[in-house]
XYZ file of C-alpha atoms in Angstrom:
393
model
C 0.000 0.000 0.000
C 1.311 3.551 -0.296
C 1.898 5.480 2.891
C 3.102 8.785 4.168
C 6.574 7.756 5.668
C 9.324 9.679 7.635
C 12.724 10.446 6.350
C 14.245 13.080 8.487
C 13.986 16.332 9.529
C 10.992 18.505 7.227
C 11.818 15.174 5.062
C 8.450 13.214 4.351
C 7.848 10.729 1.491
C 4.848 8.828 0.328
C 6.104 5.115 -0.045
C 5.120 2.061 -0.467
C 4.957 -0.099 2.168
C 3.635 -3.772 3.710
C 0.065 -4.225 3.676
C -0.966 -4.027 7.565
C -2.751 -7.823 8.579
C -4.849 -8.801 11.105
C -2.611 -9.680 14.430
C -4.783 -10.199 17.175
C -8.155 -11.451 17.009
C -9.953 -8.465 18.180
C -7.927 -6.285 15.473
C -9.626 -5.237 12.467
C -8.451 -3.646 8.929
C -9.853 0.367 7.933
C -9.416 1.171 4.491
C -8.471 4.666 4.819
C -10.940 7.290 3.279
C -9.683 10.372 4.387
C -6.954 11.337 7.215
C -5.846 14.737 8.055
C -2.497 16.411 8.897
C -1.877 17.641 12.445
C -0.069 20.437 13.584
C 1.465 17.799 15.783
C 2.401 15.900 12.913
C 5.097 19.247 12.466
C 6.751 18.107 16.200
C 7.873 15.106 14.360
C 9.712 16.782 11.720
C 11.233 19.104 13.902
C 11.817 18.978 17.452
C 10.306 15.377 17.939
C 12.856 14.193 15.501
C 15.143 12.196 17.429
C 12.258 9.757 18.617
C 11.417 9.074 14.906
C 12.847 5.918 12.539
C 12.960 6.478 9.116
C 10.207 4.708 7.244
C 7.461 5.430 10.309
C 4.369 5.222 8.910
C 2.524 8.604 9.996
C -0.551 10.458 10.875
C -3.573 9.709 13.340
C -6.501 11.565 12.168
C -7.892 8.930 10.142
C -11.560 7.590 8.673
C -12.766 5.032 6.597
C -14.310 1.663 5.957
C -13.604 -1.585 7.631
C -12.377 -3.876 5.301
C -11.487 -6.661 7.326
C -12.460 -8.091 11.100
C -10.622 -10.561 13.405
C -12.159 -13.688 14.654
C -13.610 -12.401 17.987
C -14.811 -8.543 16.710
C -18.612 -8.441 16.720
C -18.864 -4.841 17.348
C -18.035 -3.677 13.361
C -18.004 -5.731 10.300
C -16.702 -5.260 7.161
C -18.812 -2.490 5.513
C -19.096 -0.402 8.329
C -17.636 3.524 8.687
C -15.487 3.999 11.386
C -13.729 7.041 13.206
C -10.356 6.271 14.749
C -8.930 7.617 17.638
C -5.538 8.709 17.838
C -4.981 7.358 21.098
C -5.220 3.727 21.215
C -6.888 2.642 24.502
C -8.580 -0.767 25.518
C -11.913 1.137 27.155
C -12.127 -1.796 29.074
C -9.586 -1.145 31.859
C -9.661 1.414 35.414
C -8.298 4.097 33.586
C -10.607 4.163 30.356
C -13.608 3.629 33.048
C -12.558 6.803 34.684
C -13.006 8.860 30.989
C -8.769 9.192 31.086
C -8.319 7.166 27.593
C -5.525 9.015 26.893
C -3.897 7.097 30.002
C -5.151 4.020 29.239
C -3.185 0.930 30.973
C -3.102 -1.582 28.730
C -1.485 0.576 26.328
C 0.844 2.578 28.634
C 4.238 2.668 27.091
C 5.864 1.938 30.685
C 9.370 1.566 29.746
C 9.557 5.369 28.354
C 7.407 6.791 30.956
C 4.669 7.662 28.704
C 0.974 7.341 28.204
C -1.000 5.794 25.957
C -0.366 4.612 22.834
C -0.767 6.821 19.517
C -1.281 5.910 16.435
C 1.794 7.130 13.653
C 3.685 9.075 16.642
C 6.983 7.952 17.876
C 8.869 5.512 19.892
C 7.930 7.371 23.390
C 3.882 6.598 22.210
C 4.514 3.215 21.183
C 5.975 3.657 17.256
C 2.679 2.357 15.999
C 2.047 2.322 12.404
C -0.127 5.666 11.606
C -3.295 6.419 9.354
C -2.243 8.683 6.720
C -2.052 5.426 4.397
C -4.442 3.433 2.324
C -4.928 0.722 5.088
C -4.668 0.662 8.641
C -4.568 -1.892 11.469
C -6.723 -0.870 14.453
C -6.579 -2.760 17.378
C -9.749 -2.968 20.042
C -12.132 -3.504 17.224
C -15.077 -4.086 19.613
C -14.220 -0.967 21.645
C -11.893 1.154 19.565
C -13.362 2.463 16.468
C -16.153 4.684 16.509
C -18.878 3.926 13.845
C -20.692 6.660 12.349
C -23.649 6.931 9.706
C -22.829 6.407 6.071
C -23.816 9.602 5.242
C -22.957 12.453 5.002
C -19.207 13.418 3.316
C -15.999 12.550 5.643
C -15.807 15.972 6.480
C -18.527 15.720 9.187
C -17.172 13.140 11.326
C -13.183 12.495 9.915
C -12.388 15.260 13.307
C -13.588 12.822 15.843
C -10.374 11.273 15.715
C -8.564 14.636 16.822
C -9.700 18.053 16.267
C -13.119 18.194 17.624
C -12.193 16.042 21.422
C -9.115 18.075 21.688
C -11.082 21.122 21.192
C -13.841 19.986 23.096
C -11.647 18.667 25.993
C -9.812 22.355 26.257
C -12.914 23.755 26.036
C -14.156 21.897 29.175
C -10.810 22.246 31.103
C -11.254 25.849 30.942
C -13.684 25.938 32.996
C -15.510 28.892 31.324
C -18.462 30.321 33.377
C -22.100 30.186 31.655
C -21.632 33.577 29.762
C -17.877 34.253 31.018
C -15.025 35.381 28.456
C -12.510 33.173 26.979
C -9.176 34.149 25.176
C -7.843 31.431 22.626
C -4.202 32.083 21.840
C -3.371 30.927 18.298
C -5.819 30.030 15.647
C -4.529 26.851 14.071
C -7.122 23.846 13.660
C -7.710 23.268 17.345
C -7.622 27.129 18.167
C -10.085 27.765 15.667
C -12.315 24.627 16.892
C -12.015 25.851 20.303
C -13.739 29.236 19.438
C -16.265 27.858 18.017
C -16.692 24.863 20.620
C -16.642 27.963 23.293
C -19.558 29.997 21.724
C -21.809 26.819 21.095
C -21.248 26.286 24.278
C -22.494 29.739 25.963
C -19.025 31.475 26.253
C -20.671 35.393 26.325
C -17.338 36.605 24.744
C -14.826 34.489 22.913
C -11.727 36.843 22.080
C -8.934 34.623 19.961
C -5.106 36.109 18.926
C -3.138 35.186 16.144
C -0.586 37.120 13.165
C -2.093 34.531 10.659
C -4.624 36.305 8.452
C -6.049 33.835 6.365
C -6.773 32.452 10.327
C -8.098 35.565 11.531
C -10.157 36.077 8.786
C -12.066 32.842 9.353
C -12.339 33.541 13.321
C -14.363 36.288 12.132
C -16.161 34.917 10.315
C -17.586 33.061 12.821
C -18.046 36.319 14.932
C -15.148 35.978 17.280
C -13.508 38.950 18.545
C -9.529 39.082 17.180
C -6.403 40.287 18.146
C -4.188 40.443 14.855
C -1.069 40.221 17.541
C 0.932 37.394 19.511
C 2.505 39.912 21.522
C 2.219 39.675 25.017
C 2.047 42.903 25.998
C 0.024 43.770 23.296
C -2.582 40.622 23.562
C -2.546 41.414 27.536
C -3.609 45.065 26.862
C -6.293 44.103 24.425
C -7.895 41.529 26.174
C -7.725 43.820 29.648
C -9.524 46.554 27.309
C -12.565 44.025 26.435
C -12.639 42.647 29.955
C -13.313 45.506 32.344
C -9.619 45.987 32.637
C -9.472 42.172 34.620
C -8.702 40.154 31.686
C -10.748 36.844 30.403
C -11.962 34.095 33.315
C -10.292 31.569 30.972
C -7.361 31.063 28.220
C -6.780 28.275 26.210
C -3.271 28.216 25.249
C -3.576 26.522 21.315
C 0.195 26.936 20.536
C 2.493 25.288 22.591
C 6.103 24.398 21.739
C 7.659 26.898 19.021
C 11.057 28.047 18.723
C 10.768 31.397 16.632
C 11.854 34.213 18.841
C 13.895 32.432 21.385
C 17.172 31.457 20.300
C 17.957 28.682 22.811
C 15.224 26.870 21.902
C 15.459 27.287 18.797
C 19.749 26.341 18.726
C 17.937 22.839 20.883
C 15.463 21.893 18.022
C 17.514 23.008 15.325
C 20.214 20.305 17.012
C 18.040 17.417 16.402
C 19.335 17.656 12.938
C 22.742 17.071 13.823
C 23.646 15.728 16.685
C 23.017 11.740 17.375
C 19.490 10.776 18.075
C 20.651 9.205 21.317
C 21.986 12.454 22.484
C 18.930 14.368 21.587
C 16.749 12.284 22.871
C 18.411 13.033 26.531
C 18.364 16.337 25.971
C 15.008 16.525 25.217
C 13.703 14.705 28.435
C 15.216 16.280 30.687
C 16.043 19.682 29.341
C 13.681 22.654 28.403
C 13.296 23.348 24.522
C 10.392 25.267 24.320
C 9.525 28.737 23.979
C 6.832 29.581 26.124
C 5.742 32.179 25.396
C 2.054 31.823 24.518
C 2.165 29.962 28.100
C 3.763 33.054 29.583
C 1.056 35.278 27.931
C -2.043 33.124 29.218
C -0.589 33.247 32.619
C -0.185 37.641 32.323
C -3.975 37.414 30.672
C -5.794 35.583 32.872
C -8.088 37.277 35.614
C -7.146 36.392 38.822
C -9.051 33.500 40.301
C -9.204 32.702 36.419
C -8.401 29.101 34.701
C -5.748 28.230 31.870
C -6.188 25.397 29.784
C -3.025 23.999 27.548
C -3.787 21.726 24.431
C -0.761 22.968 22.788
C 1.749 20.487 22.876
C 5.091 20.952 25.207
C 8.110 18.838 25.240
C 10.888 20.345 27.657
C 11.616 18.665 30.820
C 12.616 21.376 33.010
C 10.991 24.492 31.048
C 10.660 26.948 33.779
C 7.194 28.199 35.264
C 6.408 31.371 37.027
C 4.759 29.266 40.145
C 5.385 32.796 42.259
C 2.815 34.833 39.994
C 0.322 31.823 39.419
C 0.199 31.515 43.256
C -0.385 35.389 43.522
C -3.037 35.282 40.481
C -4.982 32.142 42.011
C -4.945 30.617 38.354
C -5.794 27.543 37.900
C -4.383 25.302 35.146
C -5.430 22.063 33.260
C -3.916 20.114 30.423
C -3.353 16.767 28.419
C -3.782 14.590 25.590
C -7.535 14.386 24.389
C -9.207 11.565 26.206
C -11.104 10.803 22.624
C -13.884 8.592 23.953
C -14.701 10.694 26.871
C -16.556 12.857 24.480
C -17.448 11.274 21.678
C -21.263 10.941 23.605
C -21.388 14.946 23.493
C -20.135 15.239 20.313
C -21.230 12.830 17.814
C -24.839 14.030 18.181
C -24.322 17.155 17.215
C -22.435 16.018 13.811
C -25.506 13.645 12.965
C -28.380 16.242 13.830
C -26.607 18.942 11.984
C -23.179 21.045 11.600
C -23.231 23.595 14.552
C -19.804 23.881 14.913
C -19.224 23.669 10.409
C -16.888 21.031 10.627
C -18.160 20.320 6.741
C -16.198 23.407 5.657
C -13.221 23.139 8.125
C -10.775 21.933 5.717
C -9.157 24.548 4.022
C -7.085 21.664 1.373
C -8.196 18.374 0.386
C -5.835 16.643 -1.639
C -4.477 13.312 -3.068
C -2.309 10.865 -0.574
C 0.656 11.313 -3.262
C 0.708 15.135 -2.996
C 1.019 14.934 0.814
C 4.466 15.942 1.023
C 3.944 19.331 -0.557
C 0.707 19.679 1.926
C 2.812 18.720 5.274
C 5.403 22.006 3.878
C 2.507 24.347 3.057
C 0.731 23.770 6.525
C 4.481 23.999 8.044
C 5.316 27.497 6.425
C 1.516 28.345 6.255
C 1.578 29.353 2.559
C -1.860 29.253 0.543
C -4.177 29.736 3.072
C -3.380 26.335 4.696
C -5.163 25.953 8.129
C -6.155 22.453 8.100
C -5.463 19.663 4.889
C -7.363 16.051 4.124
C -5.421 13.334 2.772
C -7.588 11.366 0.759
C -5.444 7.794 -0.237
């Protein structure tokens, strides 16, 4: 089958590779109809780079039909169209029972330290095969996939795998009062889908900041206040100024690890180009290689008393945190990887009774599997209008 693969540092290929099989009796086989590309699928050909082999198979936002079923799946059968989650859990064990897939124990990757398994994201998350490919082996089959109607397009349920629990799950971490204010910093696929989570929700303000236009232009769109700025000072000011001068009761920080604008962290991701995985992969675990500066500015915008919510992905170790001025400021702070089926009960009825939250025109760029290389460096230097891309094998 062919298969987005990884090569190296901004180095991905589509290749073919093995047909996946059935390998446990409760496995099945998805025929990929349409998978999309993450802005965490950027970590790995950057700063995640050193936990990467070349020829990983990548990607875990996938859809499609099952094709296949092992002996002891009753759940699906071939025919049916699923939704995959990007983390893998069992839903059967204490963790999964307490809504913490994302934690799940039979999946744990123990000997890194780690959570979960994830589909197509590196050896610390279990270096299983990923979903931007024609085929994919899912394990779980009876508890795993989520089935979903026949109709309509893939556009109305392919973000059940990702965008829409992430953005869902930041959404409730937040912790934003029945007709409270919300700032959303950065306006990427799971800023934007937080916005618009936030107001279907009953956020009475949602105020969002990003340089991005083709981003800010769809934020308002959808009638969300903008700050066309990622400067702290600035964005603090702003938000102070449409607040009552005490800034927003929440603040979802949508960004997370960048280097631009601090040149330490950028000299440590640049380095995972050159210096032996092995070394890097030290480094990165127990030093601090992000720039946190969208962290830094939800802490300065918050009210006091108020609640910061990270799905933004961080990797340092030892990144530093102001604990002195979160004490002082009372804030409150929640993060971590979506917990998919947690709220897949909220959320798939509102994709099958209509499109509240128009996840039908999210995509900004479907294209071909083959032309997926040239998507993954549009979305990574955010040329034409890119904001979110389908792969469609």
């Amino acid at each position: 089958m062919r298969a987005v693969t990884w090569h190296g540092r901004a180095d991905v290929r589509v290749d073919t590779v093995p047909d996946p099989v059935i390998q446990d009796p409760t496995d099945v086989i998805v025929e990929i109809t349409s998978t999309g590309v993450c802005g965490s699928d950027l970590h790995l050909i950057e700063v995640m780079a050193p936990f990467m082999s070349v020829g990983d198979v990548m990607g875990h936002e996938p859809m499609g039909i099952v094709r296949e079923v092992g002996r002891d799946v009753t759940a699906v059968k071939a025919g049916d169209r699923v939704v995959v989650p990007f983390n893998i859990s069992c839903n059967t064990c204490w963790m999964c029972s307490q809504g913490l897939q994302s934690q799940c124990e039979t999946t744990q990757n123990r000997e890194q330290g780690f959570g979960a398994s994830l589909f197509g994201y590196t050896k610390l998350y279990g270096q299983v095969p990923g979903g931007q490919a024609e085929y994919l082996r899912v394990p779980f089959g009876n508890t795993l996939p989520i089935k979903v109607p026949d109709a309509p397009l893939d556009d109305r349920f392919v973000y059940l795998s990702d965008v829409l629990p992430t953005a869902w799950q930041a959404v409730q971490y937040a912790g934003i009062p029945d007709g409270g204010t919300v700032l959303v910093l950065g306006l990427g696929p799971i800023g934007d889908m937080c916005t618009r989570i936030a107001k279907h929700l009953g956020a009475g303000q949602v105020i969002a900041s990003d340089v991005v236009p083709e981003r800010l232009a769809r934020a308002r769109r959808n009638g969300i206040t903008v700050i066309d700025s990622t400067d702290q000072a600035e964005v603090v000011a702003r938000v102070r100024d449409l607040t009552d001068g005490r800034g927003p009761d929440s603040v979802i920080d949508a960004v997370g690890m960048e280097a631009h604008g601090s040149p330490v962290a950028s000299a440590l991701q640049k380095a995972t180009a050159i210096v032996p995985d092995a070394i890097m992969e030290k480094v990165m675990q127990v030093a601090g290689v992000d720039r946190l500066a969208a962290l830094n500015t939800a802490i300065e915008a918050v009210r006091r008393g108020g609640t910061i919510s990270l799905s933004g992905v961080y990797g340092g170790a030892t990144d530093p945190m102001p604990l002195m001025r979160m004490f002082d400021k009372q804030i409150q702070l929640r993060m971590g990887q979506a917990n998919v089926w947690r709220w897949v009960p909220d959320i798939l009825p509102l994709l099958i009774d209509g499109d509240p939250l128009g996840v039908d025109e999210f995509a900004t760029h479907r294209v071909p599997l083959e032309q997926a290389p040239e998507a993954y460096a549009n979305f990574r230097e955010k040329k034409e209008g890119t904001v979110k891309v389908l792969l469609q094998p």
